[in-house]
Each structure stands twice: as structure tokens, then as C-alpha cells.
Coordinates of C-alpha atoms in Angstrom, one line a residue:
Chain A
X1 CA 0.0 0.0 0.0
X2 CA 2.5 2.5 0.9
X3 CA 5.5 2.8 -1.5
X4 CA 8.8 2.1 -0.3
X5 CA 10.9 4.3 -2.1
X6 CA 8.6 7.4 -0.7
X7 CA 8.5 6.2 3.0
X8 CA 11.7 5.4 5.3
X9 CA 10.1 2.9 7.8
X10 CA 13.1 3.7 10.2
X11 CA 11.0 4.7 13.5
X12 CA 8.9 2.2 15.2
X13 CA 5.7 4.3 16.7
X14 CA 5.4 1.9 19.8
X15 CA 5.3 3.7 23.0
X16 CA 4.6 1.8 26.6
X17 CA 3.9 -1.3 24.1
X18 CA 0.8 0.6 22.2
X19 CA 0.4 0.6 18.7
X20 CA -0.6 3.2 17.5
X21 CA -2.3 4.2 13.7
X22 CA -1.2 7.8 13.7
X23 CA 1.0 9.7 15.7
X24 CA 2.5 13.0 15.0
X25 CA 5.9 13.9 17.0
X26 CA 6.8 17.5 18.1
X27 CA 5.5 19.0 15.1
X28 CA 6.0 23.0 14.9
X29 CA 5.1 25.0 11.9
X30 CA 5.4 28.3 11.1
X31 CA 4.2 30.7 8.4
X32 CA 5.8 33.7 7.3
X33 CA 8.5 33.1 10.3
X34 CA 5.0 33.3 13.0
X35 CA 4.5 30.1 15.1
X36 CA 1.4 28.6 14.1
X37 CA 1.8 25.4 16.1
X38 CA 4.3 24.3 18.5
X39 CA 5.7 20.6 19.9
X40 CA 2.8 19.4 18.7
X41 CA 1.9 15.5 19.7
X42 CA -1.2 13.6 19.0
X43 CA -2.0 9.6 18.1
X44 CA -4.4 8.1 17.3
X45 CA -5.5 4.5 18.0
X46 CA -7.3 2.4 15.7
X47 CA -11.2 2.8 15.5
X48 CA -10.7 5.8 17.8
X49 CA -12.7 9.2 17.7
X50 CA -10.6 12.1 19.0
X51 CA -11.6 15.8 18.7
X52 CA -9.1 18.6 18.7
X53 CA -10.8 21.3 20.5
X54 CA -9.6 24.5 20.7
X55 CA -10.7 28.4 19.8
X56 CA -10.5 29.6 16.3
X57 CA -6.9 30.6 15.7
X58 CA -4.6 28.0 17.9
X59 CA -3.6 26.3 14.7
X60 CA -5.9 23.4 14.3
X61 CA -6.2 23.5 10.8
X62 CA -2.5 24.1 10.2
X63 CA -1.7 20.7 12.0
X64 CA -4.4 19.3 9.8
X65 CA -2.8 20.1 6.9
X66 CA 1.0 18.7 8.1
X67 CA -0.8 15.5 9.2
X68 CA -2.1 15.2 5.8
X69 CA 1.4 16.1 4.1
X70 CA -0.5 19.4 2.7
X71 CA 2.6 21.3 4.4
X72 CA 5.7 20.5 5.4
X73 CA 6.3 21.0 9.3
X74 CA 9.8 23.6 10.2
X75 CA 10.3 20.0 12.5
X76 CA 9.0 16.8 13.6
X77 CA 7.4 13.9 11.9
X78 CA 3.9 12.0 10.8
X79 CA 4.2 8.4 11.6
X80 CA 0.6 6.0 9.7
X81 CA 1.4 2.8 11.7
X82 CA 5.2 2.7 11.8
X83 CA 5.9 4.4 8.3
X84 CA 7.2 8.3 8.2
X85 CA 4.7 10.5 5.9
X86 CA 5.7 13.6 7.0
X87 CA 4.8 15.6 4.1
X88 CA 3.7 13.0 1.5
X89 CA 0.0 13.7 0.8
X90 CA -2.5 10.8 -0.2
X91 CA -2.1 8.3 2.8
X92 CA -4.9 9.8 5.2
X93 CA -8.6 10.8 4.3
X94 CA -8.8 14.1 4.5
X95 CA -12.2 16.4 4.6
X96 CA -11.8 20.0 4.5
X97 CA -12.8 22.8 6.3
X98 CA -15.7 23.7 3.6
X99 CA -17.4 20.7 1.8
X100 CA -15.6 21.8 -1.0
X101 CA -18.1 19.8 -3.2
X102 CA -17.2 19.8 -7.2
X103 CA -20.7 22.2 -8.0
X104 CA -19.8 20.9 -11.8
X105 CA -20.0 16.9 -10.7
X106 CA -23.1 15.1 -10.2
X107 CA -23.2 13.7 -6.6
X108 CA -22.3 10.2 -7.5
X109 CA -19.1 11.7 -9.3
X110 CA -18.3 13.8 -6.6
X111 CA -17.9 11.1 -3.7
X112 CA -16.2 9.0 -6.7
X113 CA -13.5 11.2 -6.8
X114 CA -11.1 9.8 -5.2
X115 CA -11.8 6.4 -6.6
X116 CA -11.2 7.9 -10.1
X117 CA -8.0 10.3 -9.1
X118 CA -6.6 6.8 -8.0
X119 CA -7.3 5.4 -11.7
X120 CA -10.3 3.8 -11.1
X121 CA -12.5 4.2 -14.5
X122 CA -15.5 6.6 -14.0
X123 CA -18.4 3.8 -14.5
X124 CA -16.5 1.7 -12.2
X125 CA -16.4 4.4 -9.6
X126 CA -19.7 4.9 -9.5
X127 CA -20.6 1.1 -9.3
X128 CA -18.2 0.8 -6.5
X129 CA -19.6 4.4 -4.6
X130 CA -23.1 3.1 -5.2
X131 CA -23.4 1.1 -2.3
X132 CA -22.8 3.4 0.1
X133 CA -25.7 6.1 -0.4
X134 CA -27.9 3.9 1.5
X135 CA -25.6 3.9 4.4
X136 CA -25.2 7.3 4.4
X137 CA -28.6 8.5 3.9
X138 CA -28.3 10.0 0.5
X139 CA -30.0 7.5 -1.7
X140 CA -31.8 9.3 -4.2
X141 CA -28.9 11.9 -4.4
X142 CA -27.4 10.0 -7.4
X143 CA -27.9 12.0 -10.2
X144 CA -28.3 15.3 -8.6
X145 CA -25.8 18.7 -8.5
X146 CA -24.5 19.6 -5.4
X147 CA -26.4 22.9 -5.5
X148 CA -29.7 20.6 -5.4
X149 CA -28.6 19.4 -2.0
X150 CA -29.3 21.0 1.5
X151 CA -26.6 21.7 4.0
X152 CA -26.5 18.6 6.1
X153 CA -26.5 16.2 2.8
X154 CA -24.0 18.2 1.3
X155 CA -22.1 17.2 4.3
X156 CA -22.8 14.1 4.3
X157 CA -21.9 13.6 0.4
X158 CA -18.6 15.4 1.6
X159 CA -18.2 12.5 4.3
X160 CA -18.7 9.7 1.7
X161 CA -16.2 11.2 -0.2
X162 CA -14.0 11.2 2.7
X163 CA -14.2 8.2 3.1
X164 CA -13.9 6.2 0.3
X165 CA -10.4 7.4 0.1
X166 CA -10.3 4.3 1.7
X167 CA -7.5 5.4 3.8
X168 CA -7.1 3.9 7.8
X169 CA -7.7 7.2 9.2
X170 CA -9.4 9.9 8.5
X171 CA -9.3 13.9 9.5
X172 CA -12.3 16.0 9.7
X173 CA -11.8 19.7 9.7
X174 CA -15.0 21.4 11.8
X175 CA -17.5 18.8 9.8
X176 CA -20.3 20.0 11.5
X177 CA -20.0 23.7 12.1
X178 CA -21.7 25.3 9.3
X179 CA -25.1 23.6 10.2
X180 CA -27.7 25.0 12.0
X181 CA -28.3 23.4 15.9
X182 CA -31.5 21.2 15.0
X183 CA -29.3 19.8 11.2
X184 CA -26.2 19.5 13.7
X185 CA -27.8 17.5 16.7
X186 CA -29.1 15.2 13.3
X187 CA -25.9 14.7 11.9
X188 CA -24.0 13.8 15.1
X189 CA -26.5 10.8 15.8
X190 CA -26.1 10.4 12.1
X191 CA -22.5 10.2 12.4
X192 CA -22.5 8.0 15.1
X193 CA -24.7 6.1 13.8
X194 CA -22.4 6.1 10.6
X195 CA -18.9 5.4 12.1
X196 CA -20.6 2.1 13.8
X197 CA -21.2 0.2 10.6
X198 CA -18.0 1.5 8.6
X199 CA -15.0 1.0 10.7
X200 CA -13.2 4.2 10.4
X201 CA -10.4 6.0 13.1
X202 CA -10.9 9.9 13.0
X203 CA -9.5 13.0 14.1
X204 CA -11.8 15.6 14.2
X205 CA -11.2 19.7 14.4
X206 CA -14.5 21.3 16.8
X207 CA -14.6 24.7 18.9
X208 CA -18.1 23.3 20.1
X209 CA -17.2 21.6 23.5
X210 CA -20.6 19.3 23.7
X211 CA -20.3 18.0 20.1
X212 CA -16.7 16.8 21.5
X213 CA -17.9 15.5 24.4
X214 CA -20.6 13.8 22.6
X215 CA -18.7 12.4 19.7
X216 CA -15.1 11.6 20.7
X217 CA -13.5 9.0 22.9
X218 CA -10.7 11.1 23.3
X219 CA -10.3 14.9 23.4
X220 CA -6.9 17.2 22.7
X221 CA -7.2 20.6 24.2
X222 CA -5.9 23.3 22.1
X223 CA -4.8 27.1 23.6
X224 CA -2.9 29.6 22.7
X225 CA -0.9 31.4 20.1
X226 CA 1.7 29.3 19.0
X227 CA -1.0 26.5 19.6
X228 CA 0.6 23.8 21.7
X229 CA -1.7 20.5 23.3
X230 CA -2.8 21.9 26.6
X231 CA -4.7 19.0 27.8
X232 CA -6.1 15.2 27.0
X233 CA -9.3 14.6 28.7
X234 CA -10.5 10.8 28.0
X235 CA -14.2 10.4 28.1
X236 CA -15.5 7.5 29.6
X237 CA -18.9 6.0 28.9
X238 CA -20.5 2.8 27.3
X239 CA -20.4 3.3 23.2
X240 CA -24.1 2.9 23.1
X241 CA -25.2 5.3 25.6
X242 CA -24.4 8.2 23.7
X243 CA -27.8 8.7 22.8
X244 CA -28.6 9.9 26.8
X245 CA -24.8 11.1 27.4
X246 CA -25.5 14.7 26.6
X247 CA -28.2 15.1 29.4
X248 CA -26.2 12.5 32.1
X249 CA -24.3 14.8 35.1
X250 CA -21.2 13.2 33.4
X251 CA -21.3 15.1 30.5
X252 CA -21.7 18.9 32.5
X253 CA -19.1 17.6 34.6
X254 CA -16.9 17.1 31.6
X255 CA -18.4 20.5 30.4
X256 CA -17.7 22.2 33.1
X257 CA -13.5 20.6 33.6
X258 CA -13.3 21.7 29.6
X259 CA -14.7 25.3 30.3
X260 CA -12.2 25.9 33.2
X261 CA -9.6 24.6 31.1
X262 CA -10.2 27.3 28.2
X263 CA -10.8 30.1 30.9
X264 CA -7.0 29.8 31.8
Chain B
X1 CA -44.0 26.2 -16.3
X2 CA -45.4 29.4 -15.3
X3 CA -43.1 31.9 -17.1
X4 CA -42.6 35.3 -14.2
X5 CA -44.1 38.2 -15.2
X6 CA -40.4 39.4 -14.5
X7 CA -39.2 37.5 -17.4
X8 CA -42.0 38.5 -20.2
X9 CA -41.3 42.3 -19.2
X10 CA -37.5 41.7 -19.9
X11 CA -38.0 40.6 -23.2
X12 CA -41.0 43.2 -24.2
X13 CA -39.3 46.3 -23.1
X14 CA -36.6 45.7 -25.8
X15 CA -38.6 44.9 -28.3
X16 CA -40.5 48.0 -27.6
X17 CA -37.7 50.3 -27.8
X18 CA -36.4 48.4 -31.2
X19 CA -39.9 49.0 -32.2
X20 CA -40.1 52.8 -31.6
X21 CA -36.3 53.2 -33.3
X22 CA -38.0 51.5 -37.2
X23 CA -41.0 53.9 -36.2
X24 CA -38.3 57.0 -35.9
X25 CA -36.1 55.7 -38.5
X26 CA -38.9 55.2 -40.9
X27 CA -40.7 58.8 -40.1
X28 CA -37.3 60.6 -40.9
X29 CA -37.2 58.7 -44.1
X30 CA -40.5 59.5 -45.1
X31 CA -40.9 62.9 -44.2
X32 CA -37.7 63.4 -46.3
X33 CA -36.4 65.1 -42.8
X34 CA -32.8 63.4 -45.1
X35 CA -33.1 62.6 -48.4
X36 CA -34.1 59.1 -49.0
X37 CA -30.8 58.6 -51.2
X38 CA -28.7 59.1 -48.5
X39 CA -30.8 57.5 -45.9
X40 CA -33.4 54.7 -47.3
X41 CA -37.2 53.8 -45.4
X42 CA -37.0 50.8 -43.7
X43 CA -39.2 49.4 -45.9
X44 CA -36.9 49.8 -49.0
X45 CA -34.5 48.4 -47.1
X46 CA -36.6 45.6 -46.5
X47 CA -37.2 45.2 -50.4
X48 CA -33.4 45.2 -50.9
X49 CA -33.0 42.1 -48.4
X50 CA -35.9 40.1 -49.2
X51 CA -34.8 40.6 -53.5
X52 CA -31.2 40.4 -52.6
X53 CA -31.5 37.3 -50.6
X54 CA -29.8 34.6 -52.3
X55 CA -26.8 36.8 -53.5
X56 CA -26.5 38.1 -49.4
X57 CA -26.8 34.4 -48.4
X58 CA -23.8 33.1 -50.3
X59 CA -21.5 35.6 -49.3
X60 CA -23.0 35.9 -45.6
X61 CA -21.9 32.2 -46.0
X62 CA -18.4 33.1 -46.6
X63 CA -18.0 35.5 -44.0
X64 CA -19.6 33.3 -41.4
X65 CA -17.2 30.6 -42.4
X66 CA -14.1 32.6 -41.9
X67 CA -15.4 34.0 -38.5
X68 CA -15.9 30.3 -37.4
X69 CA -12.7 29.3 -38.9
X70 CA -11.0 32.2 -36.8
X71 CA -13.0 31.8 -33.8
X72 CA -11.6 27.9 -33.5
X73 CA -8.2 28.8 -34.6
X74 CA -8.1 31.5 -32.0
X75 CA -9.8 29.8 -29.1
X76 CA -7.1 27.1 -29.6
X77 CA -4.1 29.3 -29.2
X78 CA -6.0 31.2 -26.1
X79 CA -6.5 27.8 -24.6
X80 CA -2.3 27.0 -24.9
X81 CA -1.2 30.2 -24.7
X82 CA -3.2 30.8 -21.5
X83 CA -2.9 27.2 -20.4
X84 CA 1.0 27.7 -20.3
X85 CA 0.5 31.2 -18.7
X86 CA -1.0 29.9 -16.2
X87 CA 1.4 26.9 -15.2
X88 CA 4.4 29.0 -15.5
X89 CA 4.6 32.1 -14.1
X90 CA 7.4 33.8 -15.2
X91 CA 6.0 33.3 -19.0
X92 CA 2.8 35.5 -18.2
X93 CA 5.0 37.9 -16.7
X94 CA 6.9 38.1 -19.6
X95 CA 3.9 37.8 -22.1
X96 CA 0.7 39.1 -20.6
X97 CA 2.1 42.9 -21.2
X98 CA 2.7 42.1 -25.0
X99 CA -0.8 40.8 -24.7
X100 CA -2.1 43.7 -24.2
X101 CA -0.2 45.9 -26.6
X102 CA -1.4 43.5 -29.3
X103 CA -4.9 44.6 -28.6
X104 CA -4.1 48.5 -29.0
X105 CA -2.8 47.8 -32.3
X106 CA -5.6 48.8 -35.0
X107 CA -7.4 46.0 -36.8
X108 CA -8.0 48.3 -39.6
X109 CA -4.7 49.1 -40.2
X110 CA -3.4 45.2 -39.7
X111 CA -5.5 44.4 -42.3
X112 CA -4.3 46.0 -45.6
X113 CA -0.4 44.5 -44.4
X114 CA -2.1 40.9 -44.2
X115 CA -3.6 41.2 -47.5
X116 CA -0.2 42.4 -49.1
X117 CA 1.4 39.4 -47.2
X118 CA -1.1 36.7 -47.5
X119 CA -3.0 38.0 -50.7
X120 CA -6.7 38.1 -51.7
X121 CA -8.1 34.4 -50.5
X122 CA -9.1 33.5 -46.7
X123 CA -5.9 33.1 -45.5
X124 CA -5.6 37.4 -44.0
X125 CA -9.1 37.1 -43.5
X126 CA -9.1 34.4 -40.8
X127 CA -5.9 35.7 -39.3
X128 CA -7.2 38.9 -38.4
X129 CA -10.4 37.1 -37.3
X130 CA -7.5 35.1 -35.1
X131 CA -6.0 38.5 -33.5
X132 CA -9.3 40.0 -32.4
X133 CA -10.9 36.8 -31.0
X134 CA -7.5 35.6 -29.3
X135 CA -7.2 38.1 -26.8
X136 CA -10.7 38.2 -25.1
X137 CA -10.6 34.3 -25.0
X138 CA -7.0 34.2 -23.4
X139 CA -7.6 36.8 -20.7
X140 CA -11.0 35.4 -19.6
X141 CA -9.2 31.9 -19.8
X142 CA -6.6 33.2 -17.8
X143 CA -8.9 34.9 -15.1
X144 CA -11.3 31.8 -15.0
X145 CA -8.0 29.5 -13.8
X146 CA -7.2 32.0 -11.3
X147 CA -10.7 31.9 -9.8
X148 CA -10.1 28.2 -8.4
X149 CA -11.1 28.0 -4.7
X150 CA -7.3 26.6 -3.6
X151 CA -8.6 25.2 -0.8
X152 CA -10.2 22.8 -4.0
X153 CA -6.5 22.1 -4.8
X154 CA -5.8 21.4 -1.5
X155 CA -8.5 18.9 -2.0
X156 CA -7.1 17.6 -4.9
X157 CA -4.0 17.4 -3.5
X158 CA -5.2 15.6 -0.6
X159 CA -6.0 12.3 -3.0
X160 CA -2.5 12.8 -4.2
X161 CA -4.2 14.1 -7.6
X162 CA -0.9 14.7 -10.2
X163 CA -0.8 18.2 -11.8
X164 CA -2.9 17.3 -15.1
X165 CA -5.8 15.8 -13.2
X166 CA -5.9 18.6 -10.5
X167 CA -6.2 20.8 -14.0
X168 CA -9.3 18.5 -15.4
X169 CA -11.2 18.0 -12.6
X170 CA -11.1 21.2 -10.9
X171 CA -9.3 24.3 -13.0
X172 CA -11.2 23.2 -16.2
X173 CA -14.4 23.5 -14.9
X174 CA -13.4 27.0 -12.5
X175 CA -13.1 28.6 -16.1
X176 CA -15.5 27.6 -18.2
X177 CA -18.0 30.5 -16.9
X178 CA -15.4 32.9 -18.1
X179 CA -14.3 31.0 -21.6
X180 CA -17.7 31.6 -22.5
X181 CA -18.3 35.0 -21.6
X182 CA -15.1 35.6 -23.4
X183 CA -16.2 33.7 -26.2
X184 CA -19.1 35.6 -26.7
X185 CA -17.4 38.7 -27.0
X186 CA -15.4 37.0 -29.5
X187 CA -17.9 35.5 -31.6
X188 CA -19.2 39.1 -32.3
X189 CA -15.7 40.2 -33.1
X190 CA -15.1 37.6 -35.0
X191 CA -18.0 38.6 -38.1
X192 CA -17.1 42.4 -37.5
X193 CA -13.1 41.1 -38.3
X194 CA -14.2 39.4 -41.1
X195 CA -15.8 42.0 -42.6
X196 CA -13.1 44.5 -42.2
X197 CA -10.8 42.3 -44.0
X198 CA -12.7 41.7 -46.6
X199 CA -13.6 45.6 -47.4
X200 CA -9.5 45.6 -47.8
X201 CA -9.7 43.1 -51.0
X202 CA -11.1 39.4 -51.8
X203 CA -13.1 37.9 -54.3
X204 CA -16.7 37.0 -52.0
X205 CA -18.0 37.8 -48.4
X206 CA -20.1 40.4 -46.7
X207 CA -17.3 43.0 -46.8
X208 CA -16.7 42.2 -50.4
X209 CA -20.1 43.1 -51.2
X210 CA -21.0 46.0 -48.9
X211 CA -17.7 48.0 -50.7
X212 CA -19.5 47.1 -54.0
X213 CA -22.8 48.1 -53.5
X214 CA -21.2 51.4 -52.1
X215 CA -19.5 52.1 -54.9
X216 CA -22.7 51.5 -56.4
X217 CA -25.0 53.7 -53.8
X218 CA -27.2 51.3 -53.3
X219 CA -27.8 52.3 -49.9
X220 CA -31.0 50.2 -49.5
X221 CA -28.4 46.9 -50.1
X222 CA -25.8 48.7 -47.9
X223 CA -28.4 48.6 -45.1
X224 CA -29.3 45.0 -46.0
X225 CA -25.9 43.9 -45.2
X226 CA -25.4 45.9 -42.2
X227 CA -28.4 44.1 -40.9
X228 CA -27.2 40.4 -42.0
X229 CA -23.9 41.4 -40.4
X230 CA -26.2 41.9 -36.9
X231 CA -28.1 38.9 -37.1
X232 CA -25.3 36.7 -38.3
X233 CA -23.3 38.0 -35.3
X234 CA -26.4 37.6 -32.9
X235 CA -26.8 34.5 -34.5
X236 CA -23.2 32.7 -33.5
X237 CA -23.5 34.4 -29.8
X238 CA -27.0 32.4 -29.6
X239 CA -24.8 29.8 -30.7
X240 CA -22.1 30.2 -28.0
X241 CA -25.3 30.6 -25.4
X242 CA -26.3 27.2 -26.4
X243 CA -23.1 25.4 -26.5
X244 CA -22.4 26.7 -22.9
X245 CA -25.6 25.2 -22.2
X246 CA -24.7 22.3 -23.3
X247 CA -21.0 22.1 -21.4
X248 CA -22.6 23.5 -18.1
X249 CA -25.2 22.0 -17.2
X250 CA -24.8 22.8 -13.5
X251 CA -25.4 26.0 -13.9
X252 CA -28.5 26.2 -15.2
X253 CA -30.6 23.9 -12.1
X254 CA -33.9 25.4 -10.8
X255 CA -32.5 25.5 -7.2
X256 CA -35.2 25.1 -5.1
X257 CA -37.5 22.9 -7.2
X258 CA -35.4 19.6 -6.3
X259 CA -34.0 19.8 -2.9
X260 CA -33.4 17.0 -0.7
X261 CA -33.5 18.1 2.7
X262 CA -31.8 15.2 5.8
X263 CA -35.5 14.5 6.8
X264 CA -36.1 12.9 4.0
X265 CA -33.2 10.6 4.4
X266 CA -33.1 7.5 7.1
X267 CA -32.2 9.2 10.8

């Protein structure tokens, strides 16, 4: 899968005897000589959820775009299982901050994409994205424009699309933001609903506390301007109690530790 | 479907004032307000086209052939020449200003030079047809693949999409809205070039005959051509309208009529 020529296996991404499927080490990136991130380390295990949360401007994005090998980091590395990608676009999934639909494609060509950028023939990337608008509650979107879709399925055509780049994990920049409160509370049980059947590990960019709380397993606390990892709060509840989390004392008290943590 | 009372006014209120402009025209003529020598009725000028009809046919024919010949020619070298522009940097630099000084040069006074260099057949006709489309095409071109959302590229990018496919799937499409406006402008150039080349010398087209029949002061057949000039012109924008149709369909949905709202989907 990954080509050896590109990719120096050299560093083994064990730590305390865990293997993990992503894990970025001491990234820092700059733009025009201005910190944008510092010393930044996340993983990510397989099947995980974790949420970077943070406030608009700690760099979220900008270590979105290193993880996916968009940019080049000043220093540090990517590591997808034990292989080094630092700065090799095309091994993770990556959804952008807009849905960044193709308005010019027909839905079914537009979550095909990456199926056909690979090679794949058009008819075949259809056939092969077919399937999947049942599971993702777009059937019937086929043969429509993009500009014929409402915001949640437009993000949800942007989700399929994310993920039949078929890659192990997947990045999510602020997937749900743009959606109105009632569309958003939809699309989470959607999601979750969503990430059960297809077995996909994600790292997802919020600045809405409850949607991380709801959604992730873990969650990476962003502050500050270089943005550096301020805190890792594991949440702990039974997968299929999510439904009732959001109104449980568990989830304020999580609330309420995040809050304090931001208010530093 | 209901057509908006919007729409029908859009159309009417042109063809009112077109209207009013034959009544004007044709009260100056016939009050001999100018003497009708030097300014025929509409209505002789109608004679003139409906007897001259098969003559004005064969060399519209001509004319209309090199504009379309031009037109292709030209949209060709805008699509290279602001293909390349736009992949290398350092080559619009250099060329974009020369661009631009082409377009000051006058047609009218290129156009005598390609005749004494390419003589009396097609050949300077469709060349200068080539020089006035080119330009309009190329900048538009040029524009449209700068429009591109980059955070589209990024996209792109993302799939590991080479350089070639990044330009199909998303640059392509990003300037087609702006080829076509181009394109229109063009395609009335492109009869008005032709023309003008052909009042310089040549053995048949629209321009060929207008310089005769003024020589001849037939005014009433002068006015006949100017008129076939219009609708041949109007006639290859409709063209252009329809052919931009045809490669965007996108852009022509009725937006509201279809959507699909998440309710309608499984929960």
C-alpha cells in the first residue's frame, strides 16, 4: 500500500507497548517566520474518535494540513502505523474545512472522486460508490448537482467522499459547524450512527465543547498562540449510551472541567 | 412552467424600444427630414433584403465561415497560450504585457499589411479574425484559472491528484464561466473582423459586397448587409449561449425545485 521508495520505515511508533495508527511527534510549523503550532503530539488509536478542540486561531487547521502532508512541518514527523509521511499527501482521508463539493459533478461523481483520481474508471467508480448512499442517507442523491442538495447532505456527500479514500484514518476539519443546531444534533446521531457500521479512526477539528464530548472518545485541548496540546481529557462511557450522554451529570461535569480549562 | 411576469417584461421592453427606433427611422425617411438617397425607409431596405436574398446568403456564408474558422483557430491558441500562462509564471509575466499591446494595435490598419502578405483568399481574413478573438478568449481563460477555490486544490491534493488531473477536474471546470463569456465577446468580433478584412480586397464575403454596393450607392443593399452582419453576429452568440448550455449543465438547475433536505433521508 504505501510505496517504499517514498517512505523510510526507520521509526517504530510503539510507545509503553501501544500501537498506534497515527502519531505525529513534536510538530511545529510556522508561516511567514509566526508560530502557528508548537511541539505538537497527538495519536491516534485504531477505530478511535478524537476531537481537537480549541478556539479559532490555535492552529488546528495548520496541524491538519502537516498530518495530511498538505505542508511540510519547520520539524518533527507524521508516523501512519510505523511508516514516516511527514509531508507525502495521499495516505490519510482528509475532509476540509468547507465541503468543498465539485458544484460541476453530479453527486455520484463527486464522492467518486477519489476512486477515479486513484485510476479507477468513472463507471467503475460509480458502481463501486453506489453502495454506500444507502448507508449514508443520501440514496436518491445520485444524479443530482450539489447545488440541489441541503446543507446537512452536502455534508454528508462530503463524508462519503472522505471516506472512500479508503485510507485507515481519517481527518475531519470542523465537519459539522456550518449547520444549523437542529441539522447538527441530526448529523452527530447520524455520524455515530455512521462510524458504527463502517470501521473508520478519525481526528476531528471542533470549537463546540458538547459536540466533542458527545462524539469523541478522546479529546486534545488546544490554547494559545503558538498552539501547543494543553490537555487530554479521556471520556469514559458505554459506546451505546451516547444517545442519553449529553443530558447525564457526566457530560456537565466534563463541560464544566473543559470550560475551566479554556478560561486559563 | 409558469413563465414570471419578470421575465416577459425583460423581453418586451426591448422589443418596444427596437420598435419605436423603425418607427423613428422610418418617419425621418418619409418625411424626407434626409433625403431618401442618402438614408433609405425601412421598408426599401426591406425590399433590398428580401430581392437580394440569395446573393447576401452566399457571401454571408463566406463570412460566417471565416469567423468560425478564426474563432476555432483562436480559441485554440488562447487555450495553450493561457494554459502555459498559467502553469508557469514567469511566462505570463513576460507575455501578458505584449498581450495587451497587441490589442491596441488597429485592426483596420493590420489588415491592408495581411492582405499584401497573405494575398486576396481566406488566408488574411481568418488571421485577423484570429488577432481580435484571441485576446478576449485568453484573458478570460486566464482569469477563469485563477478563480479556483485553492482550498479545492488542497483537496485535490489531498487524494495525491498529479498536476494534469488537478487541471481536469477542478481548474477546467473553475473557467468555463469565463471562456464563455469571453467567447461571446469573441464571436461578435469575430463577423465584425471578417468583414473588415474583406472591405481591404477578396473575391466574395459580406465585406466584399458592402464596398460594391457602395460604390454602387445602393444604400437600401448597404443597409441589407449591415443588418445580415447583426443577425449573423447575434446568431453565433446564440450559438455560444447554447453550446455553454450544453458544457454546463450545473449551472442552469432550478435550485429550489429539487431539494433533498436530511429529513427525508433515514435518521
Amino acid at each position: 500500500m504505501i510505496s517504499p521508495e517514498k517512505v523510510s520505515a526507520t521509526n517504530i511508533c510503539r510507545k509503553d507497548n501501544v500501537l498506534y495508527l497515527l502519531r505525529t511527534e513534536n510538530i511545529t510549523k510556522s508561516y511567514d517566520s509566526r508560530v502557528i503550532i508548537r511541539d505538537i503530539n497527538v495519536h491516534l488509536h485504531e477505530g478511535e474518535l478524537v476531537s481537537l478542540l480549541g478556539l479559532s486561531g490555535s492552529g488546528k487547521t495548520t496541524l491538519f494540513h502537516v498530518i495530511s502532508g498538505l505542508a511540510k512541518p519547520d520539524s518533527g514527523n507524521v508516523f501512519l502505523n510505523e511508516d514516516n509521511i511527514t509531508g507525502i499527501p495521499g495516505y490519510i482521508s482528509y475532509m476540509l474545512q468547507k465541503d468543498l463539493l465539485l458544484e460541476h459533478k453530479k453527486v455520484i461523481d463527486n464522492v467518486s472522486l477519489p476512486l477515479v483520481i486513484r485510476g479507477v474508471s468513472k463507471r467503475d467508480a460509480r458502481k463501486q460508490a453506489q453502495p454506500y448512499f444507502e448507508q449514508f442517507g443520501l440514496e436518491g442523491t445520485e444524479e443530482k448537482y450539489p447545488s440541489q442538495l441541503s446543507g446537512g447532505m452536502r455534508q454528508r456527500a462530503a463524508l462519503l467522499r472522505t471516506y472512500l479514500c479508503s485510507h485507515p484514518a481519517a481527518l475531519l476539519d470542523e465537519p459539522f459547524s456550518a449547520l444549523d443546531m437542529i441539522t447538527k444534533g441530526q448529523m452527530h446521531k447520524w455520524y455515530l450512527d455512521v462510524i458504527n457500521k463502517i470501521h473508520l479512526s478519525t481526528l476531528l477539528i471542533t470549537h463546540d465543547i458538547e459536540e466533542a464530548i458527545l462524539l469523541s472518545d478522546r479529546i486534545y485541548i488546544m490554547t494559545g498562540a503558538p498552539g501547543e496540546i494543553h490537555n487530554e481529557i479521556i471520556i469514559e462511557r458505554a459506546r451505546n449510551e451516547r444517545a442519553d450522554f449529553s443530558l447525564s451529570p457526566e457530560f456537565l461535569a466534563y463541560k464544566q472541567q473543559i470550560l475551566d480549562i479554556l478560561k486559563q | 412552467m409558469k413563465r414570471k411576469p419578470e421575465n416577459i417584461k425583460n423581453k418586451l421592453l426591448p422589443a418596444a424600444a427596437f420598435c419605436l427606433i423603425l418607427l423613428l427611422w422610418w418617419g425621418i425617411s418619409a418625411t424626407e427630414l434626409v433625403p431618401s438617397y442618402m438614408l433609405p425607409s425601412p421598408i426599401s431596405v426591406g425590399k433590398a433584403f428580401i430581392n437580394d436574398f440569395p446573393n447576401l446568403m452566399t457571401h454571408a456564408l463566406v463570412s460566417l465561415q471565416e469567423a468560425i474558422y478564426g474563432l476555432i483557430i483562436g480559441v485554440l491558441l488562447a487555450f495553450v497560450i493561457a494554459t502555459l500562462m498559467d502553469r508557469f509564471e514567469t511566462l505570463e509575466k513576460a507575455l501578458l504585457p505584449l498581450l495587451v499591446v497587441t490589442q491596441t494595435i488597429p485592426t483596420i490598419a493590420i489588415a491592408p499589411l495581411l492582405v499584401l502578405w497573405m494575398g486576396f483568399g481566406k488566408a488574411p481574413k481568418i488571421t485577423l479574425v484570429v488577432i481580435t478573438t484571441f485576446f478576449p478568449i485568453a484573458v478570460s481563460l486566464l482569469d477563469g484559472y485563477k478563480s479556483v477555490d485553492p482550498d479545492k486544490i488542497d483537496l485535490l491534493r489531498s487524494m495525491k491528484a498529479n498536476r494534469l488531473q488537478i487541471f481536469a477536474h477542478v481548474k477546467i471546470p473553475a473557467a468555463l464561466p469565463f471562456f464563455f463569456s469571453g467567447l461571446r465577446v469573441s464571436a461578435s468580433y469575430a463577423v465584425v473582423g471578417a468583414v473588415i478584412s474583406e472591405w481591404l480586397g477578396g473575391f466574395d464575403g459580406l465585406g466584399v459586397y458592402m464596398t460594391r454596393v457602395r460604390k454602387a450607392y445602393a444604400f437600401d443593399k448597404m443597409f441589407a448587409v449591415i443588418i445580415l452582419i447583426i443577425i449573423v453576429s447575434l446568431l453565433l452568440m446564440w450559438l455560444v449561449d447554447i453550446l455553454r448550455r450544453i458544457s454546463m449543465p450545473w449551472a442552469y438547475l432550478s435550485n429550489s425545485q429539487n431539494e433533498i433536505s436530511e429529513s427525508s433521508g433515514k435518521e
